[in-house]
Each structure stands twice: as structure tokens, then as C-alpha cells.
Coordinates of C-alpha atoms in Angstrom, one line a residue:
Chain A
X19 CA -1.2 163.6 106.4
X20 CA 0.3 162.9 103.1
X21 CA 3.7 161.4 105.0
X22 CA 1.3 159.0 106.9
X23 CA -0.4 157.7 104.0
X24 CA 3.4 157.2 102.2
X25 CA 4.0 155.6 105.7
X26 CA 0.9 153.4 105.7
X27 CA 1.1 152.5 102.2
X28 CA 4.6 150.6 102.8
X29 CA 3.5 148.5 104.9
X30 CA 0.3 147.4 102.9
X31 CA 1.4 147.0 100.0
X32 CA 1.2 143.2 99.6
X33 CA -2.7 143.5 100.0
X34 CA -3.7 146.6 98.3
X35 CA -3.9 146.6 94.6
X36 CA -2.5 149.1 93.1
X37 CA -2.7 150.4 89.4
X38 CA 1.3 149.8 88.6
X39 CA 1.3 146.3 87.3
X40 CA 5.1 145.1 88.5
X41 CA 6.2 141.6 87.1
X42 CA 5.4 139.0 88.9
X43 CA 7.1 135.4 88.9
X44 CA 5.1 133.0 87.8
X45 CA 4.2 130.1 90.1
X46 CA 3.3 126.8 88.0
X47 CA 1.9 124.1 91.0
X48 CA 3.3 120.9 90.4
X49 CA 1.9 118.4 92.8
X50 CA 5.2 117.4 94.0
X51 CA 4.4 117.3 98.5
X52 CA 4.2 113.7 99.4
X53 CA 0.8 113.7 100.9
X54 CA 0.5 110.2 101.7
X55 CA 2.1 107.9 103.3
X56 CA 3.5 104.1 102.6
X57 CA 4.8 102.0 105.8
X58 CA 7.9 100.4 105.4
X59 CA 8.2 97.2 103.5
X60 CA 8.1 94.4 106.5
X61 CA 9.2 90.7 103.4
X62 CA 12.7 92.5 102.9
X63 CA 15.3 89.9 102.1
X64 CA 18.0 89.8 105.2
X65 CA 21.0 90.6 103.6
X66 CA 23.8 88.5 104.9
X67 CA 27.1 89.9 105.8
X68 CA 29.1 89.5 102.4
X69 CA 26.2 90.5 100.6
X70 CA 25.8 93.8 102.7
X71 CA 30.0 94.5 102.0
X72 CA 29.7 94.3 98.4
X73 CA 26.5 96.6 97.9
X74 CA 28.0 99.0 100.7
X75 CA 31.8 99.1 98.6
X76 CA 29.7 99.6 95.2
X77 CA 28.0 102.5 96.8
X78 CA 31.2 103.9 97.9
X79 CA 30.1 104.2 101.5
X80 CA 33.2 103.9 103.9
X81 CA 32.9 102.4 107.3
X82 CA 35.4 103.7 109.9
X83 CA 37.3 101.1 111.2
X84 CA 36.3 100.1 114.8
X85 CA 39.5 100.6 117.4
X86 CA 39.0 97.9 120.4
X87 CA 41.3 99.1 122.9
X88 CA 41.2 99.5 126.4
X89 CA 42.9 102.6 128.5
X90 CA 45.5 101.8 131.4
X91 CA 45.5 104.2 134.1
X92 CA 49.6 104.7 134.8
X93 CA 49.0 107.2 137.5
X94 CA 48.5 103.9 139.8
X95 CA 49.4 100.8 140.3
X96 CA 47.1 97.5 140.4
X97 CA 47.6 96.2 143.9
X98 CA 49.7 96.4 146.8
X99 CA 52.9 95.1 146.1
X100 CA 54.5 92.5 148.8
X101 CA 52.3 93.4 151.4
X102 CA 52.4 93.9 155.0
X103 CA 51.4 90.9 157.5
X104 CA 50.6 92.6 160.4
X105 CA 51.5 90.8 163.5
X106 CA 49.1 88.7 165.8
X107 CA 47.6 90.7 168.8
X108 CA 48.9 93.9 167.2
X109 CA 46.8 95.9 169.1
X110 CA 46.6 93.7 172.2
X111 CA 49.7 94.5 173.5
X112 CA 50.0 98.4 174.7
X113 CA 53.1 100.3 173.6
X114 CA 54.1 100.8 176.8
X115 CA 54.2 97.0 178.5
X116 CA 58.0 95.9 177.4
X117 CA 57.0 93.2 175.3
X118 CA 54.9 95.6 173.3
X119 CA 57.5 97.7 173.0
X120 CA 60.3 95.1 171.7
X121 CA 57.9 94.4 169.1
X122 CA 58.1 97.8 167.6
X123 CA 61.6 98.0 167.6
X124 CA 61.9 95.2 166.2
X125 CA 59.5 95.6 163.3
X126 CA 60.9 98.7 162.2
X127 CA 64.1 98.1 162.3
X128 CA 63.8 94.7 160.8
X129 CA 63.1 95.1 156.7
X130 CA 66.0 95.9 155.1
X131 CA 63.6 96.2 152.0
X132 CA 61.6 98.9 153.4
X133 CA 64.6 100.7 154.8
X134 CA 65.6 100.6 150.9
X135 CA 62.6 101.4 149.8
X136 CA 62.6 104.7 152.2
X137 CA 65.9 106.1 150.9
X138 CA 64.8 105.4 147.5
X139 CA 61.6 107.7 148.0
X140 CA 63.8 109.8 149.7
X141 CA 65.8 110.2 146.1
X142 CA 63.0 111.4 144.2
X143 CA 60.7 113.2 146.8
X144 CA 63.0 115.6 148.8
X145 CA 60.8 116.2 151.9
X146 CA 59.5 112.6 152.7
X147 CA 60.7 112.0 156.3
X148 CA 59.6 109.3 158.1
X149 CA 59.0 111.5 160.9
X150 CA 56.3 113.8 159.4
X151 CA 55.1 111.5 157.4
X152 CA 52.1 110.0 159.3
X153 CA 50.8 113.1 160.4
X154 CA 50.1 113.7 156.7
X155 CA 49.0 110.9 155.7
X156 CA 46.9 111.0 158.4
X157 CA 45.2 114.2 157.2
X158 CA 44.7 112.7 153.6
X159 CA 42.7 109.7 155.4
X160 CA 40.5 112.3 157.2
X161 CA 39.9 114.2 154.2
X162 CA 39.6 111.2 151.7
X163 CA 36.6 109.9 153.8
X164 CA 34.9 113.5 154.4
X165 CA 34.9 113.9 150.8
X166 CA 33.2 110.4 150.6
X167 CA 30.6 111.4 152.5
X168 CA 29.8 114.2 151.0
X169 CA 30.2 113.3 147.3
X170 CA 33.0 115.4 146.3
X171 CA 34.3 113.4 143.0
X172 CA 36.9 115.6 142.2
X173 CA 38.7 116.0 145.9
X174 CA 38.1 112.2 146.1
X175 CA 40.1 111.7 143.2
X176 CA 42.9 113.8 144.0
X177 CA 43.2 112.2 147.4
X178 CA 42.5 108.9 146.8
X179 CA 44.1 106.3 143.4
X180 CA 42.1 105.3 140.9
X181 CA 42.6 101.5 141.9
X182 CA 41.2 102.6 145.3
X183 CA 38.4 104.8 144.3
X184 CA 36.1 102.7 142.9
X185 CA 36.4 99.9 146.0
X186 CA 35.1 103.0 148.0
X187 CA 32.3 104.4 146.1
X188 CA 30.7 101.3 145.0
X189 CA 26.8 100.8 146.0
X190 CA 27.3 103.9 148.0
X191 CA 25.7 106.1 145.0
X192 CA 22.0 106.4 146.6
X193 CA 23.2 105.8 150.3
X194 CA 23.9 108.3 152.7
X195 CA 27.1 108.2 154.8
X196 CA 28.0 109.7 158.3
X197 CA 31.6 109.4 159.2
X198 CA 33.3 110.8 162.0
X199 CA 37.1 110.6 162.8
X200 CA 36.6 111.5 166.8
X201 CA 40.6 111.1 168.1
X202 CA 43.4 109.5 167.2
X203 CA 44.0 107.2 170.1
X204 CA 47.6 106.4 169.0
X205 CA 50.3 108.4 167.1
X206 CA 50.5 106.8 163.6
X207 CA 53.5 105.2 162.3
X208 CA 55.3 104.1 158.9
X209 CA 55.2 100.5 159.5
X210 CA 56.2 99.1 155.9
X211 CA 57.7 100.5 152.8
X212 CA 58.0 99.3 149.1
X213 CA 58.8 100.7 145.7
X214 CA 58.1 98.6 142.8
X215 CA 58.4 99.4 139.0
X216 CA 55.8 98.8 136.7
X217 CA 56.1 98.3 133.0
X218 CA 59.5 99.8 132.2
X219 CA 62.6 100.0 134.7
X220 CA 63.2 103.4 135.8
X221 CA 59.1 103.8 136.2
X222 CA 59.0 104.0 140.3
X223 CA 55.7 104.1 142.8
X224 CA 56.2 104.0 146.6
X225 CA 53.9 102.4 148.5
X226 CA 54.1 103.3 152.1
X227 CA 51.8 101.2 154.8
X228 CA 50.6 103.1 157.9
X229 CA 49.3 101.7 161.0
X230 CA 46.3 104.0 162.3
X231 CA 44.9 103.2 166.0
X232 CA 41.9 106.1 166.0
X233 CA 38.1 105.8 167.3
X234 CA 35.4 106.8 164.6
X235 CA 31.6 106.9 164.1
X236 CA 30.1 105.0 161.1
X237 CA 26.7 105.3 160.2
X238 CA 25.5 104.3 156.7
X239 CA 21.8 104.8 155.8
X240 CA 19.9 103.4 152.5
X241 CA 18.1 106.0 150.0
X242 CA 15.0 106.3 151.8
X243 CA 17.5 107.5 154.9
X244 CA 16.6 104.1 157.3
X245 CA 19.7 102.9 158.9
X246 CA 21.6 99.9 157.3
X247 CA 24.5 99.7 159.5
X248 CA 26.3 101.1 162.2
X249 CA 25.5 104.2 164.2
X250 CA 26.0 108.0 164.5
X251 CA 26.6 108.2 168.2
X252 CA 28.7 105.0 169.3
X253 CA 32.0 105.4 169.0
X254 CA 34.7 103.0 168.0
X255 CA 38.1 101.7 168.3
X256 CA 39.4 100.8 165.0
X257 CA 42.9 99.9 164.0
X258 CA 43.7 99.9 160.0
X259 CA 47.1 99.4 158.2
X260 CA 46.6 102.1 155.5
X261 CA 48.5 101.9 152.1
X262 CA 49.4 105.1 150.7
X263 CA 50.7 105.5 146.8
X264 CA 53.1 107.7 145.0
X265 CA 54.0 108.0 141.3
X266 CA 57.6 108.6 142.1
X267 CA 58.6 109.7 138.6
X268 CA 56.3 112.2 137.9
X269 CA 56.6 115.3 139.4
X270 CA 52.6 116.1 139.9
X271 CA 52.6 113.2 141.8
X272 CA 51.0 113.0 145.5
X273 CA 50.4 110.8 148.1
X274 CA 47.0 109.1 147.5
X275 CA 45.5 106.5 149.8
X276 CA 45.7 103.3 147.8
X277 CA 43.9 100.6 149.9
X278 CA 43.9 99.1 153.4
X279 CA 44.7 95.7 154.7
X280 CA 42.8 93.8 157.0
X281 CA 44.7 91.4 158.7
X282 CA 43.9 87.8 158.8
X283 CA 43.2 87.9 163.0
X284 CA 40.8 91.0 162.5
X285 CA 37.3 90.5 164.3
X286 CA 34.9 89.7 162.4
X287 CA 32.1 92.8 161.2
X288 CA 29.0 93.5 162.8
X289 CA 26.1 92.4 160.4
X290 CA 23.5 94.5 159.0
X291 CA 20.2 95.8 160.4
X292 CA 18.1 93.4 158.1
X293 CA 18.2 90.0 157.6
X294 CA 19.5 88.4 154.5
X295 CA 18.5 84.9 152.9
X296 CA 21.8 82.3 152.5
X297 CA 21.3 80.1 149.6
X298 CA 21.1 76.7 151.2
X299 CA 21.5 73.2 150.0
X300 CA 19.1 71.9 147.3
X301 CA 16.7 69.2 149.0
X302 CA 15.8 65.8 147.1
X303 CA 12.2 65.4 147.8
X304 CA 12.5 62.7 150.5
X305 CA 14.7 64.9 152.5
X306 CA 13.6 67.2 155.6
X307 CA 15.7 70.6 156.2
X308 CA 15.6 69.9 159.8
X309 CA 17.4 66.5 159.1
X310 CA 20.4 67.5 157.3
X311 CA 22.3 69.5 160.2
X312 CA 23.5 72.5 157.7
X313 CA 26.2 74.3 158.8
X314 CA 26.6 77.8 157.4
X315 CA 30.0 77.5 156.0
X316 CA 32.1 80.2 158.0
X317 CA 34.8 81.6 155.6
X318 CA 38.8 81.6 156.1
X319 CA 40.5 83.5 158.0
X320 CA 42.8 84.8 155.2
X321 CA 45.0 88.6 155.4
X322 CA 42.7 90.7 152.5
X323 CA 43.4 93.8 151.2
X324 CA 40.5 96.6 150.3
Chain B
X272 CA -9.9 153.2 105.7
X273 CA -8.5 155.9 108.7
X274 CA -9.8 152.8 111.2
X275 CA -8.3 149.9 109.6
X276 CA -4.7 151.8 108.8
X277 CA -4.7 152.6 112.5
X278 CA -4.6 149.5 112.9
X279 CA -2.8 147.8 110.8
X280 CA 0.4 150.0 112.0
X281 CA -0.7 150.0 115.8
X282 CA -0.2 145.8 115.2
X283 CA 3.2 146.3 113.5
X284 CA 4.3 148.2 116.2
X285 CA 3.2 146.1 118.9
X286 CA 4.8 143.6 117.3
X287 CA 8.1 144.8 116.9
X288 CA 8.0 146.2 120.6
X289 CA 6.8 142.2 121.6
X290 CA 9.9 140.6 119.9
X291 CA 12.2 142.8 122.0
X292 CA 10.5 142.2 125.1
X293 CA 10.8 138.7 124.2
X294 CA 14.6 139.2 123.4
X295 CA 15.6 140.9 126.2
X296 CA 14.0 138.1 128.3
X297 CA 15.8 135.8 126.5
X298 CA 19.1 137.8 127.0
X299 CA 18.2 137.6 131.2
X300 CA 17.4 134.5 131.1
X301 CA 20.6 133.3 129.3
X302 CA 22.3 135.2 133.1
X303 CA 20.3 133.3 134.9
X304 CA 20.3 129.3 135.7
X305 CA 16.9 129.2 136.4
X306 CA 13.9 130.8 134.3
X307 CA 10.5 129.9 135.9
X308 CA 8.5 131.5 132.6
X309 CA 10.1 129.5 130.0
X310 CA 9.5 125.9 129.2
X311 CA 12.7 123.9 130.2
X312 CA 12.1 119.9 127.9
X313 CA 14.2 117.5 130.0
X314 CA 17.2 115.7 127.2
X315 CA 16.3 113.0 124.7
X316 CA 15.7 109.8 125.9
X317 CA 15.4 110.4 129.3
X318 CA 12.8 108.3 131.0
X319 CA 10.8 109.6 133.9
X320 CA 9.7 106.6 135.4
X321 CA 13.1 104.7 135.9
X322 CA 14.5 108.2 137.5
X323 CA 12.3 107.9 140.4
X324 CA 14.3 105.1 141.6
X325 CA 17.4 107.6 141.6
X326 CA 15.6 110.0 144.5
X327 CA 17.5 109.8 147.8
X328 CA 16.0 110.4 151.1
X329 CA 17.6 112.4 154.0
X330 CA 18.4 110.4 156.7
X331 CA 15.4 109.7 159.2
X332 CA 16.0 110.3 162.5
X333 CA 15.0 107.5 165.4
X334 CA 12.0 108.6 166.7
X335 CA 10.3 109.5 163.1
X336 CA 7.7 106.7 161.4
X337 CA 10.2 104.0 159.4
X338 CA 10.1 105.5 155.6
X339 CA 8.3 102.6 153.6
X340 CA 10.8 101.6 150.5
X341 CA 9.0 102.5 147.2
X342 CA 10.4 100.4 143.8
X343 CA 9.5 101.8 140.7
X344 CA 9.6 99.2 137.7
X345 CA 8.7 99.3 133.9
X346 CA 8.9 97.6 130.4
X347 CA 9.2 98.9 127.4
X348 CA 7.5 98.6 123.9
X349 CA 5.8 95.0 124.7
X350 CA 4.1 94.0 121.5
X351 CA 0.4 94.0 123.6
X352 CA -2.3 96.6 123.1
X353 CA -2.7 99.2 125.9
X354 CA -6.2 98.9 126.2
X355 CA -6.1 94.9 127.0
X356 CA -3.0 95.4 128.9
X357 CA -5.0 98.0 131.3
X358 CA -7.4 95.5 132.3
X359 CA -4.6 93.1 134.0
X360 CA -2.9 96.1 135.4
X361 CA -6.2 96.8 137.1
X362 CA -6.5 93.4 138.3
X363 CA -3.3 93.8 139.9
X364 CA -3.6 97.3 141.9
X365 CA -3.6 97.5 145.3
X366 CA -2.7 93.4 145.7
X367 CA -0.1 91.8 147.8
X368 CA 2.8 90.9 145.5
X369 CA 2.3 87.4 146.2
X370 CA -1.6 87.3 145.3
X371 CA -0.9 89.4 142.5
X372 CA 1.8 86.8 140.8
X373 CA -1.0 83.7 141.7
X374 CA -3.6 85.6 139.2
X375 CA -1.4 86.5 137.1
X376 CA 0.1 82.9 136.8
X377 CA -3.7 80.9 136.1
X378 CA -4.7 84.0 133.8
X379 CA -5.1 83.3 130.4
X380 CA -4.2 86.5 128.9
X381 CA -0.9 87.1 126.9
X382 CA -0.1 90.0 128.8
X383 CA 0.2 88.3 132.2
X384 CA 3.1 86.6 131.2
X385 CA 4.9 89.8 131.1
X386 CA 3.1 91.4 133.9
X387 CA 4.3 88.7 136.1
X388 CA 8.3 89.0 134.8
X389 CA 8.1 93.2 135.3
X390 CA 7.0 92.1 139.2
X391 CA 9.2 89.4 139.7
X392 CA 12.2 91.9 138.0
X393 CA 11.5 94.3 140.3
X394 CA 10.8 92.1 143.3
X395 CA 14.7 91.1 142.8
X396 CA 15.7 94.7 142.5
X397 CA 14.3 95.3 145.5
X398 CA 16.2 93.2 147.7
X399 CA 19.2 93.6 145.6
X400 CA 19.5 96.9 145.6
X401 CA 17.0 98.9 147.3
X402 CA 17.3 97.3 150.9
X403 CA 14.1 95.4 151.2
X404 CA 14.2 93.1 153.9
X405 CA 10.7 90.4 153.2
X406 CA 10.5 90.2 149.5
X407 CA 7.1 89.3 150.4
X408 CA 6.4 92.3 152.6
X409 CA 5.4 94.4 149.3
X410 CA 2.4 95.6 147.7
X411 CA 1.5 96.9 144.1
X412 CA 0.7 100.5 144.9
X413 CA 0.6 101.9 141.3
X414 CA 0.2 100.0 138.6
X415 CA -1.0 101.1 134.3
X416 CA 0.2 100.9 130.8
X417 CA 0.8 103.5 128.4
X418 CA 0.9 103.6 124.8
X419 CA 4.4 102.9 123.2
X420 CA 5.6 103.7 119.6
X421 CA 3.5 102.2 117.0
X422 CA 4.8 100.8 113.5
X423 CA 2.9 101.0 110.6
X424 CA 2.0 98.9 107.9
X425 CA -0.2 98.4 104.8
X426 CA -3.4 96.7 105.0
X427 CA -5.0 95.5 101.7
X428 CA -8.4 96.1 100.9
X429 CA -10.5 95.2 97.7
X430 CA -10.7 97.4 94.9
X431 CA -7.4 99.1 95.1
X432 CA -8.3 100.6 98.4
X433 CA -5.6 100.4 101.5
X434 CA -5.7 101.0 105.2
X435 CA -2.6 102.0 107.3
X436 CA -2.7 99.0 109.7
X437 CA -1.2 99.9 113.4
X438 CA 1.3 97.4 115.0
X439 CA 0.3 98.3 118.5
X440 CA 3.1 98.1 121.6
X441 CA 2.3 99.4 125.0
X442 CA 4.8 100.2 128.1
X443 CA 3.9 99.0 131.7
X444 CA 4.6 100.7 134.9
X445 CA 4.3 99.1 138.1
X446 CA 5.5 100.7 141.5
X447 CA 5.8 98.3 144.5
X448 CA 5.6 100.0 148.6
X449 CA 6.7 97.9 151.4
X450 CA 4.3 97.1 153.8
X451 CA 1.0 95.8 154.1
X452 CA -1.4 97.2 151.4
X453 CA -3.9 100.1 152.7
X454 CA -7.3 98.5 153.2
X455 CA -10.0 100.2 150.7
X456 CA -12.9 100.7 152.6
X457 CA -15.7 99.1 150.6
X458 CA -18.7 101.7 150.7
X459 CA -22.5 99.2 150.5
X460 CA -25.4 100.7 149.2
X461 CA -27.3 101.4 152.2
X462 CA -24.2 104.0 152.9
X463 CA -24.3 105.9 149.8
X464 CA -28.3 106.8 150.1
X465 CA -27.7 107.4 153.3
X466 CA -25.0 109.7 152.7
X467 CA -27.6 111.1 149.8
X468 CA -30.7 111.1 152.3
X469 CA -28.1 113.4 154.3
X470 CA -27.0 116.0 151.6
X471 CA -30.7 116.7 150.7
X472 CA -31.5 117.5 154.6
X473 CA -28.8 118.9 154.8
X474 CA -29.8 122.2 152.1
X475 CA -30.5 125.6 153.1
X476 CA -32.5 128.0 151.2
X477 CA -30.7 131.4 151.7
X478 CA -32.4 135.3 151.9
X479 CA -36.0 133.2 153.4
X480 CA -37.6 134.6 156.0

């Protein structure tokens, strides 16, 4: 009983008053709380710029100086360097008709330049061959655009250059994209090779162009999942020249695909599902549509590089 | 006494014992990603409306209902009251886009001016970037302002005396569908007490005979 009381006491012993006066501090209220409250003065004075520096230096407030730069990404280069004009009705002629197959020869056999440019990638990167080489870069196509469809930043990056990356991703945040490599209905080949230096001297990239003969499945849908273009189950032929990019120098460096070209004679796109509106001219007001005989202006058919 | 000392350590105790239930939830929830009992805020300046336009669909298959495109639009902080501001958004709601943008051009009100730039914004948007093919195939399916941040000032009175004057700004929301708007079936008169006549007949009394 007596331990319970002790117990009990302890813990009320703010309230209960006991005889043992112990000294207090005393609390004198001073009504310093701000209990009201004043909106901001709106007739301020604007300041002007040389007026703001002086009062700022007199308070002794330091503002950090403001760095304007702009980061360069040296893991790739800008462009494709001297590229490859694929040759007129490329894909017309089978490999196996004799004129078809003098072509090959002769376009592999003809650069000197990307002979040179082989035996120089061959210096820094021991096990480039020209032999295995396709089948690998192959495997990075396949994989680049299976990690595009699903979203995989990181893999993207590692297979892909950052002067390639964002030509792939754009507008395709909030769209959803079905891609399927089916076969490959040719063997890829090393069609075109160059090594150019950026910057300093010694600072080598290889750039390596692939031709790719293959049938794939495209089907892109918008972000409430209604088609846009293409489809899933239609199959097609497609033949791509492929640039692939290594930082020679460094020794982390990998073969990344860098871009494609699209020749000049390519066929032209399908269109999208929708229909889209073509700004046309601007009328004068005694003018009829009808009358003027507008020609959509069809653009040139000039070798471009994605 | 006895009662009130009971209690008083009965509360201390429960107390205590609370705080390390509530700690060792916190230490399981810190495990886990997801904690459905606690309150998860979203982070600062994140705004709710302009996220919806971030939601992506699974693709639809071909034999499923075409997916109607849905565009979510807002301004912030226009200096307009919200409760003036509600009466145009009302106007507004469940029009075609094109009817809506013909009131709102031949009405007088300040706020119309802006209503009719958020709509024409997001019309844009719309075929830009959320693959609208008619820019007049839309309708306004949602469409109210809220209350934005007020700024305070002084308003003098006589004798000393002050108010705190408000400087009023409202936000406006709008969401545009694709499609032609749903048709509101107007209900007359003669409908509703009929409807009423039929309620009354329709009572029971329950435990008669």
C-alpha cells in the first residue's frame, strides 16, 4: 500500500499541492506573440539593378557566381562520319543472280578507307573480326529495340549512344510499342567502316555500318492503347543500313547502335491511322480553294540518317 | 482518491504501451514499401490534375469499343473570384467545344476570356500530342474552378479601424472527351409527379393483417 502511494505520488505531483514549498521560477508575461497580422506593403519602390548591388554589398550578403556551361557527352560522337551511300536497287537484286553478286564483291572490296579503318579497330579491340561481327551486332539491334519497348532506360543506354537514344525515345513516353524481330531473311554484313577523331588526335571511335535484310512486326499504339500505326500481326520485309559506335580509346567501351541510314531510293512510309491537317496556302478574299490547283509539295528524295 | 489514482496510472500505462505499438509499426513499416494504415502526402508541388494526362492505357484489342481520348487541362492562379468563375464553368459543361468557345466569345464576363484560352490550349494539345483526330469531335465533360492562393492586403477603415482585404485568384479545370457529348435526358414536370404519384402507391404497411 505505502509503495503504491510513493508510486502514485510521482506521477502526480505537478497537480497535487503539497506542503513543501520548492522554488519556483518566476514567469513575468510580456506580450511579446505577434497576434495580428499586417499584409505585405504592395507601393514598394522597384529597386533597380545597381541600386539592389550596393544595398546587397553593404549588407554583406554574397551571391554565388552563376556558372553557364553546357556538358559534352565524349562517350559518342555527334553524327555519322562520311557516311555510307547505299547503292540503287540494293535489295532488288538477289545475292545469288551474278550481277547481284558482282556487286558485293565489289563493294567490299572497293574502300580502301574502310579496309583502314578495319585494321585500325582491329589495333585497339583485339577480337573485332569481320566475320563475327554482324552476328553481334545483330543481337545488340534485337536487344536495343526489346528494351525500347519495354522501357528499360538503363539497358537502352548501355546498348544504344547517347546521340542515338534520344532520336528513339522521343514522343514515345506515353505510347505503347510492340516490336517483333520474326527472322532474319539475310545474313548481315559489314558493309562500311570509319574511324574518325574527335577533339584531340589520338581520341579514336569506329563507326561500323551494317546492312540488315530481316522481316519484323511494328505496331505502335497511343496512351489510351488505340492503334496509330502499323500492326501486330503483318509481317515485314525491311532492309536497314545500321551504324554501330565504339569509343576505341577507352577500354569500357562497347559497341552501341549509333543511328541508321535511310537511303535516298527507300519507299516511302505508310501514313498514320488518322488524318492530319496540311497547312495550306493563305487565300485573298477573292480567291476560291478549288481554283488554285494546290499541289501538296512532295519532299526530296535525299539519303537521311536517324 | 483510490478511483481517480487507478486511473491516473492505468492512462500512463496505456500510454506508454500505445507509443510502442505505434513504434514498432513504424519499425515494419519502414521494411515494407507499402503501408496501407499510414497516411502517404504525395511531394511538394505536385499537381493532381496535370498528372492525369500522364495515365497510359494498355493496348485495346480489335474487337473492344474504340477508347474515347480524355484531355485534362488547367490554369493556375487567374486573378478572378471562384465563385463568378463557377458560373461560366457551368455554362460550359457538357457543351460541344465549338458551342462552348461561341458563348464564351459574345459573353461579357472577364473570366470568359480565359475560359476560352484554357479550351483553345488544350484543344491544341490534343491534336498535338494526345492523338485526336477532329479537333472538333470533342466535348467539355468536366469542367469547375477552385480556390487558388489568396494575397492579403490592408483595407482602411475610419477611426483607426482596418480590415484584412483578400486579393482573390481562382484555378480552372476543364477535361475535354472525344466524341459526341452524352445527351441529358431532360425530365418535365408531368414525369416527376408521376414518378411521385408512383412512390406513394407504391408503400406497404408491414405486420397488417
Amino acid at each position: 500500500m505505502a509503495t503504491s502511494i510513493c508510486r502514485t505520488l510521482k506521477y502526480l505531483q505537478p497537480t497535487i499541492c503539497l506542503n513543501i514549498k520548492l522554488p519556483q521560477p518566476v514567469f513575468v508575461p510580456i506580450r511579446t506573440k505577434k497576434r495580428y497580422f499586417i499584409p505585405p506593403a504592395v507601393n514598394v519602390k522597384q529597386k533597380s539593378q545597381s541600386e539592389q548591388e550596393t544595398k546587397a554589398r553593404a549588407a554583406g550578403v554574397v551571391v554565388r557566381q552563376q556558372y553557364i556551361e553546357r556538358a559534352i557527352n565524349i562517350s559518342c560522337t555527334a553524327g555519322i562520319f562520311d557516311p555510307y551511300i547505299p547503292p540503287e536497287g540494293d535489295a532488288r537484286l538477289s545475292t545469288l543472280s551474278k550481277e547481284g553478286l558482282k556487286q558485293r564483291t565489289e563493294q567490299l572490296r572497293q574502300s580502301a578507307a574502310s579496309q583502314l579503318a578495319f585494321r585500325k579497330i582491329k589495333d585497339h579491340d583485339n577480337e573485332f573480326s569481320t566475320k563475327e561481327f554482324p552476328a553481334l551486332a545483330q543481337q545488340i539491334f534485337i536487344d536495343a529495340h526489346a528494351a525500347l519497348t519495354q522501357f528499360n532506360k538503363e539497358k537502352l543506354h548501355s546498348l544504344v549512344t547517347e546521340r542515338c537514344y534520344p532520336e528513339m525515345v522521343r514522343g514515345n513516353r506515353y505510347k505503347t510499342l510492340r516490336w517483333r524481330f520474326i527472322e532474319s531473311l539475310e545474313p548481315p554484313r559489314v558493309v562500311h567502316a570509319r574511324c574518325p577523331d574527335m577533339i584531340s588526335k589520338g581520341n579514336l571511335y569506329g563507326q561500323v555500318t551494317l546492312r540488315v535484310h530481316s522481316r519484323q512486326t511494328l505496331a505502335i499504339y497511343d496512351r489510351f492503347g488505340r492503334l496509330m500505326l502499323g500492326d501486330e500481326d503483318e509481317p515485314r520485309d525491311v532492309l536497314e543500313y545500321l551504324v554501330l559506335e565504339r569509343h576505341l580509346v577507352n577500354p569500357y567501351g562497347r559497341w552501341r547502335l549509333h543511328g541508321k541510314i535511310v537511303p535516298a531510293w527507300a519507299p516511302p512510309k505508310d501514313p498514320i491511322i488518322k488524318t492530319v491537317i496540311i497547312p495550306g496556302p493563305t487565300l485573298k478574299p477573292e480567291e476560291a480553294f478549288e481554283d488554285l490547283h494546290y499541289q501538296v509539295p512532295k519532299p526530296k528524295a535525299v539519303q537521311w540518317y536517324k | 482518491m483510490a478511483a481517480s489514482v487507478v486511473t491516473w496510472a492505468g492512462l500512463a500505462a496505456f500510454g506508454r504501451a500505445c507509443g510502442s505499438i505505434r513504434s514498432r509499426l513504424l519499425g515494419s513499416s519502414s521494411t515494407l514499401s507499402q503501408v496501407s494504415c499510414l497516411h502517404t502526402s504525395t511531394e511538394l508541388n505536385s499537381k493532381h490534375w496535370e498528372r492525369k494526362n500522364l495515365v497510359v492505357y494498355p493496348p485495346q484489342q480489335k474487337d473492344e469499343l474504340r477508347r474515347p481520348a480524355e484531355i485534362y487541362h488547367c490554369r493556375r492562379q487567374i486573378k478572378y473570384s471562384k465563385d463568378k468563375m463557377w458560373y461560366l464553368a457551368k455554362l460550359i459543361r457538357g457543351m460541344t467545344i465549338d458551342q462552348a468557345l461561341t458563348q464564351l466569345e459574345f459573353n461579357d464576363k472577364k473570366g470568359a476570356k480565359i475560359i476560352k484560352e484554357v479550351i483553345l490550349e488544350a484543344q491544341d494539345m490534343a491534336v498535338r500530342n494526345h492523338n485526336v483526330e477532329y479537333k472538333s469531335n470533342l466535348y467539355i465533360a468536366e469542367s469547375f474552378s477552385g480556390k487558388g492562393k489568396y494575397l492579403k492586403r490592408i483595407r482602411y477603415h475610419g477611426r483607426g479601424m482596418f480590415g484584412i482585404m483578400d486579393k482573390v485568384h481562382c484555378h480552372y479545370f476543364v477535361k475535354l472527351v472525344e466524341g459526341v457529348p452524352p445527351k441529358v435526358e431532360q425530365k418535365t414536370g408531368f414525369d416527376q409527379a408521376k414518378e411521385y404519384v408512383e412512390q406513394l402507391r407504391n408503400r406497404t404497411i408491414i405486420h397488417s393483417l
